Coordinates of C-alpha atoms in Angstrom, one line a residue:
X143 CA 4.4 -19.8 -10.6
X144 CA 7.2 -18.6 -11.6
X145 CA 7.8 -15.0 -11.2
X146 CA 10.0 -12.2 -13.7
X147 CA 11.4 -9.0 -13.5
X148 CA 10.4 -6.2 -14.7
X149 CA 14.0 -5.2 -15.9
X150 CA 14.4 -8.4 -17.9
X151 CA 17.9 -9.8 -17.1
X152 CA 16.9 -11.9 -14.3
X153 CA 16.3 -15.6 -14.0
X154 CA 12.7 -16.7 -13.2
X155 CA 12.0 -17.5 -9.6
X156 CA 9.5 -19.4 -7.4
X157 CA 7.0 -17.8 -5.2
X158 CA 9.2 -18.2 -1.9
X159 CA 12.2 -17.2 -3.9
X160 CA 9.9 -14.0 -5.0
X161 CA 8.6 -13.8 -1.2
X162 CA 12.1 -13.9 0.4
X163 CA 14.2 -11.7 -1.5
X164 CA 11.7 -9.1 -2.8
X165 CA 13.8 -7.7 -5.1
X166 CA 14.8 -9.6 -8.1
X167 CA 18.4 -9.6 -8.8
X168 CA 18.7 -7.4 -11.7
X169 CA 16.9 -4.6 -9.6
X170 CA 13.5 -5.1 -10.6
X171 CA 10.2 -5.7 -9.3
X172 CA 9.1 -9.3 -9.1
X173 CA 5.6 -10.2 -11.4
X174 CA 4.0 -13.1 -11.8
X175 CA 4.3 -15.2 -15.3
X176 CA 1.2 -15.6 -15.8
X177 CA -2.4 -14.0 -14.4
X178 CA -5.0 -15.8 -14.5
X179 CA -8.9 -15.3 -14.1
X180 CA -11.0 -15.7 -11.0
X181 CA -14.1 -18.2 -11.5
X182 CA -17.2 -16.1 -9.1
X183 CA -15.5 -14.5 -6.6
X184 CA -18.2 -12.1 -6.5
X185 CA -21.5 -12.3 -4.7
X186 CA -19.7 -14.3 -1.8
X187 CA -18.8 -13.3 1.7
X188 CA -15.4 -11.8 2.3
X189 CA -13.3 -14.6 3.7
X190 CA -14.6 -16.6 0.4
X191 CA -14.3 -13.7 -2.3
X192 CA -10.4 -13.5 -1.0
X193 CA -10.4 -17.4 -0.6
X194 CA -11.0 -17.6 -4.7
X195 CA -8.2 -15.2 -5.5
X196 CA -5.7 -15.8 -3.0
X197 CA -6.3 -19.2 -4.6
X198 CA -5.8 -17.8 -8.5
X199 CA -2.7 -16.4 -7.6
X200 CA -0.9 -19.3 -4.9
X201 CA -2.9 -21.5 -5.3
X202 CA -0.4 -23.5 -7.0
X203 CA 2.5 -23.2 -4.2
X204 CA 0.8 -23.5 -0.9
X205 CA -1.8 -26.2 -0.2
X206 CA -5.1 -25.2 0.2
X207 CA -5.8 -25.3 3.5
X208 CA -2.9 -23.8 4.7
X209 CA -3.6 -20.7 2.4
X210 CA -7.5 -20.5 3.3
X211 CA -6.2 -20.0 7.2
X212 CA -3.7 -17.3 5.8
X213 CA -6.8 -15.4 4.3
X214 CA -8.8 -16.0 7.3
X215 CA -6.1 -14.9 9.6
X216 CA -5.1 -12.0 8.2
X217 CA -9.1 -10.0 7.2
X218 CA -9.9 -10.3 11.0
X219 CA -11.8 -7.5 10.8
X220 CA -14.4 -6.1 8.3
X221 CA -14.5 -3.9 4.7
X222 CA -17.8 -1.8 4.2
X223 CA -18.6 -0.4 1.6
X224 CA -20.3 3.0 2.8
X225 CA -22.7 5.6 0.4
X226 CA -22.0 9.0 0.6
X227 CA -23.9 10.5 -2.3
X228 CA -25.7 9.1 -4.9
X229 CA -23.3 7.3 -7.2
X230 CA -20.7 7.6 -4.8
X231 CA -19.4 5.0 -2.6
X232 CA -16.5 4.7 -0.1
X233 CA -14.5 1.7 0.9
X234 CA -13.6 2.0 4.4
X235 CA -9.9 -0.2 3.9
X236 CA -9.3 1.5 8.0
X237 CA -11.4 -1.0 10.5
X238 CA -7.7 -3.5 10.7
X239 CA -5.4 -3.1 13.5
X240 CA -3.7 -0.1 12.4
X241 CA -6.9 1.7 10.9
X242 CA -5.5 1.6 7.6
X243 CA -5.3 -0.1 4.0
X244 CA -1.7 -1.7 4.2
X245 CA -3.0 -4.0 7.4
X246 CA -4.5 -6.2 4.7
X247 CA -0.7 -7.0 2.5
X248 CA 1.2 -6.8 5.9
X249 CA -0.7 -9.2 7.2
X250 CA -1.1 -11.8 4.8
X251 CA 2.7 -11.5 3.9
X252 CA 3.4 -11.8 7.3
X253 CA 1.9 -15.3 7.3
X254 CA 3.2 -15.6 4.2
X255 CA 7.0 -15.7 4.9
X256 CA 6.3 -17.0 8.1
X257 CA 5.2 -20.1 5.9
X258 CA 8.7 -20.2 3.4
X259 CA 11.3 -19.4 6.6
X260 CA 9.9 -21.4 9.8
X261 CA 13.4 -22.0 10.8
X262 CA 15.5 -19.4 9.5
X263 CA 15.7 -15.6 10.9
X264 CA 14.7 -13.1 8.5
X265 CA 15.3 -9.8 8.6
X266 CA 12.7 -7.7 6.8
X267 CA 13.3 -3.6 5.8
X268 CA 10.7 -1.5 5.2
X269 CA 10.1 2.1 4.1
X270 CA 7.7 3.9 5.0
X271 CA 5.6 7.4 4.6
X272 CA 3.2 6.4 6.7
X273 CA 1.0 4.1 7.2
X274 CA 3.4 1.0 5.7
X275 CA 5.4 1.2 8.2
X276 CA 2.6 1.0 11.2
X277 CA 1.0 -2.4 9.5
X278 CA 4.1 -3.9 9.0
X279 CA 5.7 -3.2 12.2
X280 CA 1.8 -5.0 13.8
X281 CA 1.5 -7.1 11.4
X282 CA 5.1 -9.0 12.1
X283 CA 4.5 -7.9 15.5
X284 CA 6.3 -10.7 18.0
X285 CA 5.9 -13.6 14.9
X286 CA 9.1 -15.4 16.0
X287 CA 12.0 -15.6 13.8
X288 CA 11.6 -12.4 12.2
X289 CA 13.0 -8.9 12.8
X290 CA 11.8 -6.0 11.7
X291 CA 13.7 -2.6 10.1
X292 CA 11.3 0.7 9.5
X293 CA 13.0 3.6 7.8
X294 CA 11.1 6.6 7.8
X295 CA 11.4 10.2 7.1
X296 CA 12.5 12.5 10.1
X297 CA 9.6 14.7 10.9
X298 CA 7.7 13.7 8.4
X299 CA 4.9 11.6 9.5
X300 CA 2.2 12.7 12.2
X301 CA 2.5 11.6 15.7
X302 CA -0.7 9.4 15.3
X303 CA 1.4 7.3 12.7
X304 CA 4.2 8.0 14.1
X305 CA 3.7 6.3 17.6
X306 CA 2.2 3.0 15.8
X307 CA 5.7 1.5 14.9
X308 CA 8.1 3.6 17.4
X309 CA 6.5 2.1 20.8
X310 CA 6.2 -1.0 19.8
X311 CA 10.0 -2.5 21.0
X312 CA 10.3 -6.2 20.7
X313 CA 11.6 -7.6 17.1
X314 CA 10.8 -3.7 15.7
X315 CA 13.4 -1.4 15.4
X316 CA 12.2 2.2 14.0
X317 CA 15.1 4.0 12.4
X318 CA 14.4 7.7 12.2
X319 CA 16.3 9.1 8.7
X320 CA 17.1 12.4 8.7
X321 CA 15.8 12.8 5.0
X322 CA 12.8 11.9 2.7
X323 CA 10.8 8.9 2.1
X324 CA 12.2 8.5 -1.1
X325 CA 15.7 8.4 0.2
X326 CA 14.5 6.1 2.8
X327 CA 13.4 3.4 0.2
X328 CA 16.2 4.4 -1.8
X329 CA 18.5 3.3 1.6
X330 CA 16.5 -0.1 1.4
X331 CA 17.0 -0.7 -2.3
X332 CA 20.5 -0.5 -1.7
X333 CA 20.6 -3.1 0.4
X334 CA 19.3 -5.6 -1.5
X335 CA 21.4 -5.0 -3.8
X336 CA 24.6 -5.3 -1.4
X337 CA 25.6 -9.0 -2.2
X338 CA 28.2 -9.4 0.4
X339 CA 25.7 -8.5 2.9
X340 CA 23.3 -10.9 1.4
X341 CA 24.9 -13.0 1.9
X342 CA 25.4 -13.2 5.7
X343 CA 21.8 -12.2 6.5
X344 CA 18.4 -13.3 4.9
X345 CA 16.6 -9.6 4.0
X346 CA 13.2 -8.8 2.5
X347 CA 11.1 -5.9 1.6
X348 CA 7.4 -5.7 3.3
X349 CA 7.2 -2.9 0.7
X350 CA 4.7 -3.2 -1.6
X351 CA 7.3 -3.8 -3.6
X352 CA 6.7 -7.2 -2.6
X353 CA 4.4 -9.6 -4.5
X354 CA 3.2 -11.0 -1.1
X355 CA 2.7 -7.4 0.4
X356 CA 1.0 -6.3 -3.2
X357 CA -1.2 -9.1 -5.1
X358 CA -3.2 -9.5 -1.6
X359 CA -4.4 -6.2 -2.1
X360 CA -7.2 -7.5 -4.9
X361 CA -8.8 -9.0 -1.8
X362 CA -11.2 -5.5 -1.0
X363 CA -11.3 -4.8 -4.8
X364 CA -13.4 -8.1 -5.8
X365 CA -15.2 -7.7 -2.7
X366 CA -15.9 -3.9 -3.5
X367 CA -17.7 -4.8 -6.3
X368 CA -19.5 -7.3 -5.4
X369 CA -20.8 -4.5 -2.7
X370 CA -21.4 -2.5 -5.5
X371 CA -23.0 -5.2 -7.5
X372 CA -25.8 -5.8 -5.2
X373 CA -26.8 -1.9 -5.0
X374 CA -26.7 -0.5 -8.7
X375 CA -26.4 -2.1 -12.4
X376 CA -24.0 1.2 -13.8
X377 CA -20.7 0.6 -14.8
X378 CA -17.8 1.1 -12.1
X379 CA -15.6 3.8 -11.6
X380 CA -12.6 2.6 -8.9
X381 CA -10.3 6.1 -7.8
X382 CA -7.6 5.3 -5.4
X383 CA -5.5 7.6 -3.5
X384 CA -1.9 6.5 -5.4
X385 CA 1.7 7.5 -3.6
X386 CA 3.9 4.4 -4.8
X387 CA 1.4 2.8 -6.4
X388 CA 0.8 -0.7 -5.0
X389 CA -2.6 0.0 -4.6
X390 CA -3.4 1.4 -7.8
X391 CA -1.5 -1.9 -8.9
X392 CA -3.1 -4.6 -7.4
X393 CA -6.9 -2.8 -9.1
X394 CA -5.3 -3.5 -11.7
X395 CA -4.0 -7.0 -11.9
X396 CA -7.8 -7.6 -10.2
X397 CA -9.1 -6.0 -13.9
X398 CA -6.8 -8.5 -15.7
X399 CA -8.4 -11.2 -13.4
X400 CA -11.8 -10.3 -14.3
X401 CA -12.4 -7.5 -11.4
X402 CA -15.7 -5.4 -13.3
X403 CA -13.9 -2.2 -13.6
X404 CA -14.8 0.3 -16.8
X405 CA -11.5 2.1 -15.7
X406 CA -9.6 3.5 -12.4
X407 CA -8.6 7.2 -11.9
X408 CA -5.2 7.8 -10.0
X409 CA -5.2 10.8 -7.8
X410 CA -2.6 12.7 -6.3
X411 CA -1.3 15.4 -4.4
X412 CA 0.8 17.4 -5.4
X413 CA 3.5 14.3 -6.2
X414 CA 2.0 14.6 -10.1
X415 CA 4.8 12.9 -11.6
X416 CA 2.3 10.0 -12.6
X417 CA -0.6 12.3 -14.0
X418 CA 2.8 13.9 -16.3
X419 CA 3.0 10.7 -17.4
X420 CA -0.1 10.3 -18.5
X421 CA -0.5 13.5 -19.9
X422 CA 2.5 13.4 -21.8
X423 CA 3.4 10.1 -22.0
X424 CA 7.4 11.4 -20.2
X425 CA 8.3 9.8 -17.1
X426 CA 10.6 12.3 -14.9
X427 CA 10.9 10.9 -11.3
X428 CA 12.1 13.9 -8.9
X429 CA 12.5 14.4 -4.7
X430 CA 8.9 14.5 -3.8
X431 CA 7.1 17.0 -1.6
X432 CA 5.6 17.1 1.9
X433 CA 2.3 17.5 1.8
X434 CA -1.4 16.8 3.8
X435 CA -0.9 13.3 2.6
X436 CA 2.1 12.6 3.7
X437 CA 1.0 8.9 2.6
X438 CA 1.4 9.1 -1.4
X439 CA 4.6 11.9 -0.9
X440 CA 6.7 9.7 -3.1
X441 CA 8.8 11.3 -6.3
X442 CA 9.8 8.3 -7.9
X443 CA 6.5 5.8 -6.9
X444 CA 8.5 1.7 -7.5
X445 CA 5.2 0.2 -8.9
X446 CA 5.9 2.7 -12.2
X447 CA 7.8 -0.5 -13.3
X448 CA 4.9 -3.0 -12.8
X449 CA 1.9 -0.6 -14.7
X450 CA 4.3 -0.6 -17.5
X451 CA 5.4 -4.3 -17.6
X452 CA 1.4 -4.7 -17.3
X453 CA 0.7 -2.6 -20.5
X454 CA 3.6 -4.1 -22.7
X455 CA 5.3 -0.4 -22.5
X456 CA 2.3 1.2 -24.3
X457 CA 1.3 4.8 -23.1
X458 CA -1.9 4.5 -25.1
X459 CA -3.5 1.4 -23.1
X460 CA -2.1 2.6 -20.0
X461 CA -4.3 5.7 -20.8
X462 CA -7.4 3.7 -21.7
X463 CA -7.8 2.0 -18.5
X464 CA -6.2 4.9 -16.4
X465 CA -6.9 8.8 -15.8
X466 CA -5.2 10.6 -13.2
X467 CA -6.2 14.1 -11.0
X468 CA -3.4 16.0 -8.4
X469 CA -4.4 18.0 -5.3
X470 CA -2.9 20.6 -3.9
X471 CA -3.3 21.1 0.0
X472 CA -5.3 23.3 0.1
X473 CA -7.4 21.7 -2.6
X474 CA -7.3 18.9 -0.3
X475 CA -8.3 20.9 2.5
X476 CA -11.6 22.5 0.1
X477 CA -12.6 19.2 -0.4
X478 CA -12.9 17.3 3.1
X479 CA -14.7 20.4 4.5
X480 CA -17.3 20.6 1.5
X481 CA -17.7 17.0 1.9
X482 CA -18.2 16.8 5.7
X483 CA -20.5 20.1 5.3
X484 CA -22.5 18.3 2.4
X485 CA -22.9 14.2 3.2
X486 CA -22.0 14.7 7.2
X487 CA -19.0 12.1 6.0
X488 CA -15.2 13.0 7.2
X489 CA -12.2 12.6 5.0
X490 CA -8.7 11.5 5.7
X491 CA -6.6 13.6 3.2
X492 CA -5.8 10.9 1.5
X493 CA -9.3 10.0 1.2
X494 CA -10.1 13.3 -0.2
X495 CA -8.0 12.8 -3.3
X496 CA -9.5 10.4 -3.8
X497 CA -13.2 11.4 -3.8
X498 CA -12.7 14.7 -5.0
X499 CA -10.8 12.5 -8.7
X500 CA -13.9 10.4 -8.1
X501 CA -16.2 13.3 -8.5
X502 CA -15.0 15.8 -10.3
X503 CA -14.2 12.4 -13.0
X504 CA -17.7 10.7 -12.8
X505 CA -20.1 10.2 -16.1
X506 CA -23.6 9.4 -16.7
X507 CA -24.3 6.0 -16.2
X508 CA -21.5 5.3 -13.9
X509 CA -21.7 4.8 -10.1
X510 CA -17.8 5.3 -8.6
X511 CA -15.6 3.9 -5.6
X512 CA -13.3 6.1 -4.1
X513 CA -10.8 4.0 -0.9
X514 CA -10.5 5.8 2.3
X515 CA -7.5 4.1 3.1
X516 CA -6.8 5.2 6.2
X517 CA -9.1 6.7 9.6
X518 CA -9.6 10.4 10.0
X519 CA -8.6 10.4 13.5
X520 CA -4.2 8.9 12.6
X521 CA -4.8 12.4 11.1
X522 CA -6.3 14.3 14.0
X523 CA -4.8 17.8 13.9
X524 CA -5.0 17.9 10.0
X525 CA -8.7 16.8 10.1
X526 CA -10.0 19.4 13.1
X527 CA -8.8 22.3 11.3
X528 CA -9.9 21.9 8.5
X529 CA -12.9 20.3 9.6
X530 CA -13.5 22.3 12.7
X531 CA -17.5 21.5 13.1
X532 CA -16.7 17.6 12.9
X533 CA -15.9 16.1 16.1
X534 CA -13.1 12.9 16.0
X535 CA -13.5 10.4 17.7
X536 CA -9.9 8.7 18.9
X537 CA -10.5 5.0 18.8
X538 CA -8.7 3.1 21.9
X539 CA -6.6 0.9 19.4
X540 CA -4.5 4.7 18.4
X541 CA -5.1 6.0 22.0
X542 CA -3.3 2.9 23.4
X543 CA 0.0 3.0 20.8
X544 CA 0.0 7.6 21.7
X545 CA 0.6 5.9 25.2
X546 CA 4.4 4.1 24.4
X547 CA 7.5 5.6 24.4
X548 CA 9.0 6.2 21.2
X549 CA 11.9 4.2 20.8
X550 CA 14.1 4.9 17.6
X551 CA 17.7 4.7 16.2
X552 CA 18.7 7.6 14.3
X553 CA 19.9 6.6 11.6
X554 CA 21.6 9.4 8.7
X555 CA 20.7 8.6 4.3
X556 CA 24.1 7.8 3.6
X557 CA 24.0 3.9 3.3
X558 CA 27.3 3.1 4.9
X559 CA 26.0 3.8 8.2
X560 CA 22.5 1.4 7.1
X561 CA 25.2 -1.3 6.2
X562 CA 27.1 -0.9 9.4
X563 CA 23.3 -1.0 11.3
X564 CA 22.6 -4.1 9.7
X565 CA 25.9 -5.7 9.9
X566 CA 25.8 -5.5 13.7
X567 CA 22.2 -7.0 14.1
X568 CA 23.3 -10.3 12.8
X569 CA 25.8 -11.0 15.7

């Protein structure tokens, strides 16, 4: 299958080019030229469901046996659907190595990149507002021929999140940027547009701008609906905590492939640029605001371009499939307490946005799934302060990260400084 750029000014690319380059030459995001319908994806195991979806995306470019091995290696953990209350279910995406949903896309991408670049050293650049860095760093840790550089905003991720990518060493380097997530993301994009740098240094990205990170997230949407169908025959609504909008976009791809979802809800924190677009038709990116749900602190979500491309730039079509909501830190805190008091279910700040948006938006005849994207223990202080009655068990995997020694490289928000650092890496 070939891939086109959302900016429409780059030549069509192969899957290998889209994965290795990450960003198209015209600065657009790669999109598959067509979206195949998935037959018989519901009803099977997680692995079987994921293999069918992977075949629809990548089957023309990767041999079946190798593709199935990638899926099996990626999904070495469960993804359960848990009832929280009547007609409201949590899709728990935090049972992977770093206890966050991005383990799925990051682990799959690591295996695909290794498939395409077995004999060449590759440098992976990734900007993170929290969980992406840990998922990518751990997904690529120790993979021969791949060096990972994680850019993150200084002082704006939780200590537990930070420990998951700053204590690894080996082929992973953490760059502590004096700025916001948007600054980190801008630096990564500038590096990909630097022809001189790219000519001497093989670069790719593991953010959701990369199709190998984004598309595999469809796996768990199909698995979730398969589980829901065994529990109810009501129409399905899915609420997605949204920051850079890769997670929601992968669900929208699933909808085009036949996923039986009635509609999606984009749940935001105070960074509500997408909600404003839904309400007004105007997209006005702006600097991000720091919130309790820090992985969603994005003021200019990259994957908005893909949503526009999916819907032919039609605001009317987008609003028919997607509604939105946005919540303050006070509302997030209130939701965490209320959910625990009423149901005994403990939310993380991001899941709280998805849960509240779902509960407020669910209609008669509907059942809803919200994505619980990270383990509450990753936000231990926030959760314990806002839900004091809850006991948060810190999983051993997180304890091990916390015992490690922080190793970072200080970095300004100036591109010239990042460029000099990368140039030294090729030596």
